[in-house]
Amino acid sequence: EQVDAIGVTVGPGLAICLRVGCNKARELAMQYKKPFVGIHHLEAHILMARLPSSNDGNIVLPATEETHESKRAMDFPFLALLVSGGHCQLLKCLGIGRYEIIGGTIDDSLGEAFDKVARLLGLPVGGGGGPAVEKLALEGDPKAITLPIPMQKRKDCDFSYAGLKTSVRTIAEKLRKERGLESIDELPHQDKANIAASFQNVAIRHIEQRLERCMDILEKEPDVIRSLAVVGGVAANTELRNRLEAVCAKRQEPWKMFVPPPRLCTDQGIMSAWAAVERIMVGSSDEPETQEVFARYPFAIIG
C-alpha cells in the first residue's frame, strides 16, 4: 500500500547477481500491479547528486518542504565526474536518460587503481581499497616519492591509471630491495604511508588536469554549464572532494560543486530508489514482464 513503484538495478554488472534482484522486483511489480523501473547503475550514481537532503546529509522522513521528492539539489544541464571501482568518466548531463561522454578511462579506473595499490601494500580491503589507502595516506608525505602524472601529452579528457599503478609497484619493489626485505608487505609503515600519499596525490592531480581541460571546453559552449556533480564510490574520498572544490572555486567564473553525502556514494539501495523516483516523475517506466538484465549496458553517447 505504501509503495508507489518498484525500481531495481538491471545493469551493468554480473548478470547472475543482477538477475536475482531483477526477478524478485519483477515478481513484486506484477503481483501488486505497481509501476516498474529498470535502473542503469551509472545513471543512478549520477542522479544521486540531485537527491534533496538535509544540511547534515541525512534523508528526512517525512519529507520537509526542502527535501520533498519534487525538489532537486541541482538542475540539468551539469557536468558529472563519475569515479568508481569500475568507471572513470566525464559526462555532460542534459536530462534523465540524456548523457554525453566527454572523457573516459582507456584502461583502469581510479577505483581499480586504489584497490590494486591497497593490495600491493597489504592493506585490509574488506571495506574497499580506496578508504584503506586514503586512511594510510594521512600518515605519509605526498611529495616523498616522485610518480609520473598520466597522459601529460594527450590533449583530451580521457583517463589512464595502468601506468601509474605500474610505477607504484616499481617504486615499492625498489624500496623492498633497498631495505633487504623478501616482500613488499614487509616494508616499514612509513614507507607504505609515503607510497599511499604519493599515489593518491598524483592520482587526484590527473583528475584535476582532465577536469580543468573539460571545463575549458564547456565554458566555450552555449549550454552554460557551471555545475559539477562528483559521484561514484570514490567520491567519498575527502582529499578528492577538497581538491575538486578548489578547482571549481578558482575558475574565472566559479563553478558550483555537488557531491552526495559520503555514506550515500556507495548505498546501492538508495541509489536505485532515487533513480526510480526520477524516472517515474518524468513518466518513464518499463515492462516487468519483459525486463532483462545486462552485463554491459551503454547509456550515453560519446560526445
Short mmCIF file of N, CA, C and O in Angstrom, two decimals, residues 41-109:
data_model
loop_
_atom_site.label_atom_id
_atom_site.label_comp_id
_atom_site.label_asym_id
_atom_site.label_seq_id
_atom_site.Cartn_x
_atom_site.Cartn_y
_atom_site.Cartn_z
N HIS A 41 22.84 1.39 -13.48
CA HIS A 41 23.67 1.63 -12.31
C HIS A 41 24.43 2.96 -12.39
O HIS A 41 24.53 3.70 -11.40
N LEU A 42 24.97 3.30 -13.56
CA LEU A 42 25.74 4.53 -13.68
C LEU A 42 24.86 5.77 -13.64
O LEU A 42 25.22 6.78 -13.06
N GLU A 43 23.68 5.68 -14.24
CA GLU A 43 22.74 6.79 -14.14
C GLU A 43 22.33 7.00 -12.70
O GLU A 43 22.16 8.15 -12.24
N ALA A 44 22.17 5.92 -11.95
CA ALA A 44 21.81 6.03 -10.54
C ALA A 44 22.88 6.79 -9.76
O ALA A 44 22.58 7.63 -8.91
N HIS A 45 24.15 6.50 -10.05
CA HIS A 45 25.24 7.26 -9.42
C HIS A 45 25.10 8.75 -9.72
O HIS A 45 25.19 9.59 -8.81
N ILE A 46 24.88 9.09 -10.98
CA ILE A 46 24.80 10.49 -11.39
C ILE A 46 23.63 11.19 -10.72
O ILE A 46 23.76 12.31 -10.21
N LEU A 47 22.48 10.55 -10.71
CA LEU A 47 21.28 11.19 -10.18
C LEU A 47 21.32 11.39 -8.67
O LEU A 47 20.57 12.21 -8.14
N MET A 48 22.22 10.68 -7.98
CA MET A 48 22.34 10.87 -6.53
C MET A 48 22.72 12.31 -6.20
O MET A 48 22.39 12.82 -5.12
N ALA A 49 23.41 12.99 -7.11
CA ALA A 49 23.80 14.38 -6.86
C ALA A 49 22.58 15.29 -6.81
O ALA A 49 22.66 16.42 -6.29
N ARG A 50 21.46 14.84 -7.36
CA ARG A 50 20.23 15.65 -7.38
C ARG A 50 19.31 15.35 -6.20
O ARG A 50 18.28 16.01 -6.03
N LEU A 51 19.67 14.38 -5.37
CA LEU A 51 18.82 13.97 -4.25
C LEU A 51 18.76 15.08 -3.20
O LEU A 51 19.78 15.47 -2.65
N PRO A 52 17.57 15.59 -2.88
CA PRO A 52 17.47 16.61 -1.83
C PRO A 52 17.66 15.97 -0.46
O PRO A 52 17.12 14.91 -0.18
N SER A 53 18.47 16.60 0.37
CA SER A 53 18.70 16.07 1.72
C SER A 53 18.85 17.23 2.67
O SER A 53 18.96 18.39 2.27
N SER A 54 18.87 16.94 3.95
CA SER A 54 19.02 17.98 4.95
C SER A 54 20.45 18.50 4.95
O SER A 54 21.33 17.94 4.29
N ASN A 55 20.72 19.55 5.70
CA ASN A 55 22.05 20.16 5.73
C ASN A 55 23.13 19.20 6.21
O ASN A 55 24.29 19.33 5.85
N ASP A 56 22.73 18.23 7.05
CA ASP A 56 23.72 17.27 7.56
C ASP A 56 23.84 16.04 6.67
O ASP A 56 24.50 15.08 7.00
N GLY A 57 23.17 16.08 5.49
CA GLY A 57 23.28 14.97 4.54
C GLY A 57 22.33 13.83 4.79
O GLY A 57 22.37 12.83 4.08
N ASN A 58 21.44 13.96 5.78
CA ASN A 58 20.51 12.88 6.07
C ASN A 58 19.24 13.01 5.24
O ASN A 58 18.83 14.11 4.86
N ILE A 59 18.62 11.87 4.97
CA ILE A 59 17.33 11.86 4.29
C ILE A 59 16.25 12.00 5.35
O ILE A 59 16.22 11.25 6.33
N VAL A 60 15.37 12.98 5.19
CA VAL A 60 14.39 13.31 6.21
C VAL A 60 13.05 12.66 5.89
O VAL A 60 12.52 12.81 4.80
N LEU A 61 12.51 11.93 6.86
CA LEU A 61 11.18 11.33 6.75
C LEU A 61 10.34 11.72 7.97
O LEU A 61 10.79 11.54 9.10
N PRO A 62 9.13 12.25 7.78
CA PRO A 62 8.57 12.61 6.47
C PRO A 62 9.31 13.79 5.86
O PRO A 62 9.98 14.54 6.56
N ALA A 63 9.16 13.94 4.56
CA ALA A 63 9.88 14.99 3.84
C ALA A 63 9.44 16.37 4.29
O ALA A 63 8.28 16.60 4.63
N THR A 64 10.38 17.31 4.29
CA THR A 64 10.08 18.71 4.54
C THR A 64 9.89 19.41 3.21
O THR A 64 10.05 18.80 2.14
N GLU A 65 9.62 20.71 3.25
CA GLU A 65 9.46 21.45 2.01
C GLU A 65 10.74 21.43 1.19
O GLU A 65 10.72 21.38 -0.04
N GLU A 66 11.92 21.44 1.90
CA GLU A 66 13.20 21.45 1.21
C GLU A 66 13.60 20.08 0.68
O GLU A 66 14.36 19.97 -0.27
N THR A 67 13.13 19.01 1.33
CA THR A 67 13.59 17.67 0.95
C THR A 67 12.50 16.84 0.27
O THR A 67 12.65 15.64 0.11
N HIS A 68 11.42 17.48 -0.16
CA HIS A 68 10.35 16.75 -0.84
C HIS A 68 10.87 16.17 -2.15
O HIS A 68 11.80 16.70 -2.78
N GLU A 69 10.28 15.04 -2.59
CA GLU A 69 10.75 14.36 -3.79
C GLU A 69 10.61 15.20 -5.05
O GLU A 69 11.25 14.90 -6.07
N SER A 70 9.82 16.24 -5.01
CA SER A 70 9.69 17.12 -6.17
C SER A 70 10.83 18.12 -6.27
O SER A 70 10.99 18.79 -7.28
N LYS A 71 11.64 18.22 -5.20
CA LYS A 71 12.77 19.14 -5.19
C LYS A 71 14.02 18.45 -5.74
O LYS A 71 14.12 17.23 -5.76
N ARG A 72 14.99 19.25 -6.18
CA ARG A 72 16.25 18.71 -6.67
C ARG A 72 17.40 19.56 -6.13
O ARG A 72 17.31 20.78 -6.08
N ALA A 73 18.49 18.88 -5.74
CA ALA A 73 19.65 19.61 -5.22
C ALA A 73 20.33 20.39 -6.34
O ALA A 73 20.93 21.43 -6.10
N MET A 74 20.25 19.90 -7.59
CA MET A 74 20.84 20.59 -8.73
C MET A 74 20.01 20.32 -9.97
O MET A 74 19.33 19.29 -10.06
N ASP A 75 20.07 21.23 -10.92
CA ASP A 75 19.27 21.12 -12.13
C ASP A 75 20.15 20.76 -13.32
O ASP A 75 21.36 21.00 -13.33
N PHE A 76 19.54 20.19 -14.35
CA PHE A 76 20.19 19.98 -15.63
C PHE A 76 20.30 21.33 -16.35
O PHE A 76 19.46 22.21 -16.13
N PRO A 77 21.32 21.52 -17.21
CA PRO A 77 22.41 20.59 -17.50
C PRO A 77 23.55 20.77 -16.50
O PRO A 77 23.68 21.82 -15.88
N PHE A 78 24.38 19.73 -16.36
CA PHE A 78 25.56 19.83 -15.50
C PHE A 78 26.61 18.83 -15.98
O PHE A 78 26.34 17.96 -16.79
N LEU A 79 27.82 19.01 -15.48
CA LEU A 79 28.92 18.09 -15.77
C LEU A 79 29.04 17.12 -14.62
O LEU A 79 28.98 17.51 -13.46
N ALA A 80 29.18 15.83 -14.94
CA ALA A 80 29.37 14.82 -13.90
C ALA A 80 30.75 14.18 -14.03
O ALA A 80 31.16 13.81 -15.13
N LEU A 81 31.43 14.06 -12.92
CA LEU A 81 32.65 13.26 -12.83
C LEU A 81 32.26 12.00 -12.08
O LEU A 81 31.94 12.04 -10.89
N LEU A 82 32.24 10.87 -12.79
CA LEU A 82 31.87 9.58 -12.21
C LEU A 82 33.14 8.80 -11.91
O LEU A 82 33.88 8.41 -12.83
N VAL A 83 33.43 8.59 -10.64
CA VAL A 83 34.64 7.87 -10.23
C VAL A 83 34.23 6.73 -9.30
O VAL A 83 33.74 6.94 -8.20
N SER A 84 34.43 5.50 -9.79
CA SER A 84 34.00 4.34 -9.02
C SER A 84 35.00 3.20 -9.22
O SER A 84 36.04 3.37 -9.84
N GLY A 85 34.64 2.05 -8.68
CA GLY A 85 35.53 0.89 -8.80
C GLY A 85 35.72 0.42 -10.22
O GLY A 85 36.77 -0.14 -10.55
N GLY A 86 34.75 0.66 -11.08
CA GLY A 86 34.85 0.17 -12.46
C GLY A 86 34.80 1.24 -13.52
O GLY A 86 34.96 0.95 -14.70
N HIS A 87 34.57 2.50 -13.11
CA HIS A 87 34.38 3.55 -14.11
C HIS A 87 35.08 4.84 -13.71
O HIS A 87 35.22 5.14 -12.53
N CYS A 88 35.50 5.58 -14.72
CA CYS A 88 36.07 6.91 -14.53
C CYS A 88 35.69 7.70 -15.77
O CYS A 88 36.27 7.50 -16.85
N GLN A 89 34.68 8.57 -15.65
CA GLN A 89 34.13 9.24 -16.81
C GLN A 89 33.79 10.69 -16.50
O GLN A 89 33.45 11.03 -15.36
N LEU A 90 33.86 11.52 -17.53
CA LEU A 90 33.31 12.87 -17.51
C LEU A 90 32.14 12.89 -18.47
O LEU A 90 32.29 12.53 -19.64
N LEU A 91 30.96 13.29 -17.98
CA LEU A 91 29.76 13.25 -18.79
C LEU A 91 29.01 14.57 -18.73
O LEU A 91 28.85 15.16 -17.66
N LYS A 92 28.53 15.00 -19.89
CA LYS A 92 27.62 16.13 -19.95
C LYS A 92 26.22 15.58 -19.72
O LYS A 92 25.75 14.72 -20.48
N CYS A 93 25.56 16.06 -18.68
CA CYS A 93 24.25 15.53 -18.30
C CYS A 93 23.18 16.55 -18.69
O CYS A 93 23.13 17.65 -18.13
N LEU A 94 22.33 16.17 -19.64
CA LEU A 94 21.36 17.09 -20.22
C LEU A 94 19.94 16.85 -19.73
O LEU A 94 19.08 17.72 -19.85
N GLY A 95 19.67 15.67 -19.19
CA GLY A 95 18.34 15.33 -18.71
C GLY A 95 18.29 13.86 -18.36
O GLY A 95 19.26 13.12 -18.59
N ILE A 96 17.17 13.40 -17.82
CA ILE A 96 17.01 11.98 -17.49
C ILE A 96 17.18 11.16 -18.76
O ILE A 96 16.47 11.36 -19.75
N GLY A 97 18.15 10.25 -18.77
CA GLY A 97 18.41 9.41 -19.94
C GLY A 97 19.16 10.11 -21.06
O GLY A 97 19.33 9.52 -22.13
N ARG A 98 19.64 11.33 -20.83
CA ARG A 98 20.34 12.09 -21.88
C ARG A 98 21.73 12.49 -21.38
O ARG A 98 21.88 13.44 -20.62
N TYR A 99 22.73 11.72 -21.81
CA TYR A 99 24.11 11.92 -21.34
C TYR A 99 25.08 11.81 -22.51
O TYR A 99 24.88 11.00 -23.40
N GLU A 100 26.11 12.63 -22.48
CA GLU A 100 27.17 12.57 -23.48
C GLU A 100 28.50 12.36 -22.77
O GLU A 100 28.84 13.09 -21.84
N ILE A 101 29.26 11.36 -23.21
CA ILE A 101 30.57 11.08 -22.62
C ILE A 101 31.60 12.01 -23.24
O ILE A 101 31.81 12.01 -24.45
N ILE A 102 32.26 12.79 -22.41
CA ILE A 102 33.32 13.69 -22.87
C ILE A 102 34.68 13.02 -22.72
O ILE A 102 35.58 13.23 -23.53
N GLY A 103 34.83 12.22 -21.70
CA GLY A 103 36.09 11.51 -21.47
C GLY A 103 35.86 10.29 -20.60
O GLY A 103 34.94 10.25 -19.80
N GLY A 104 36.71 9.28 -20.80
CA GLY A 104 36.61 8.06 -20.01
C GLY A 104 37.96 7.39 -19.88
O GLY A 104 38.94 7.80 -20.53
N THR A 105 38.04 6.37 -19.06
CA THR A 105 39.31 5.69 -18.87
C THR A 105 39.63 4.80 -20.06
O THR A 105 38.73 4.18 -20.65
N ILE A 106 40.91 4.75 -20.42
CA ILE A 106 41.33 3.87 -21.51
C ILE A 106 41.87 2.54 -20.97
O ILE A 106 42.20 1.66 -21.74
N ASP A 107 41.95 2.43 -19.64
CA ASP A 107 42.39 1.16 -19.03
C ASP A 107 41.75 1.03 -17.64
O ASP A 107 40.57 0.78 -17.54
N ASP A 108 42.53 1.21 -16.59
CA ASP A 108 41.99 1.07 -15.24
C ASP A 108 41.21 2.32 -14.82
O ASP A 108 41.52 3.44 -15.25
N SER A 109 40.22 2.12 -13.95
CA SER A 109 39.52 3.25 -13.34
C SER A 109 40.28 3.69 -12.10
O SER A 109 41.19 3.00 -11.61
#
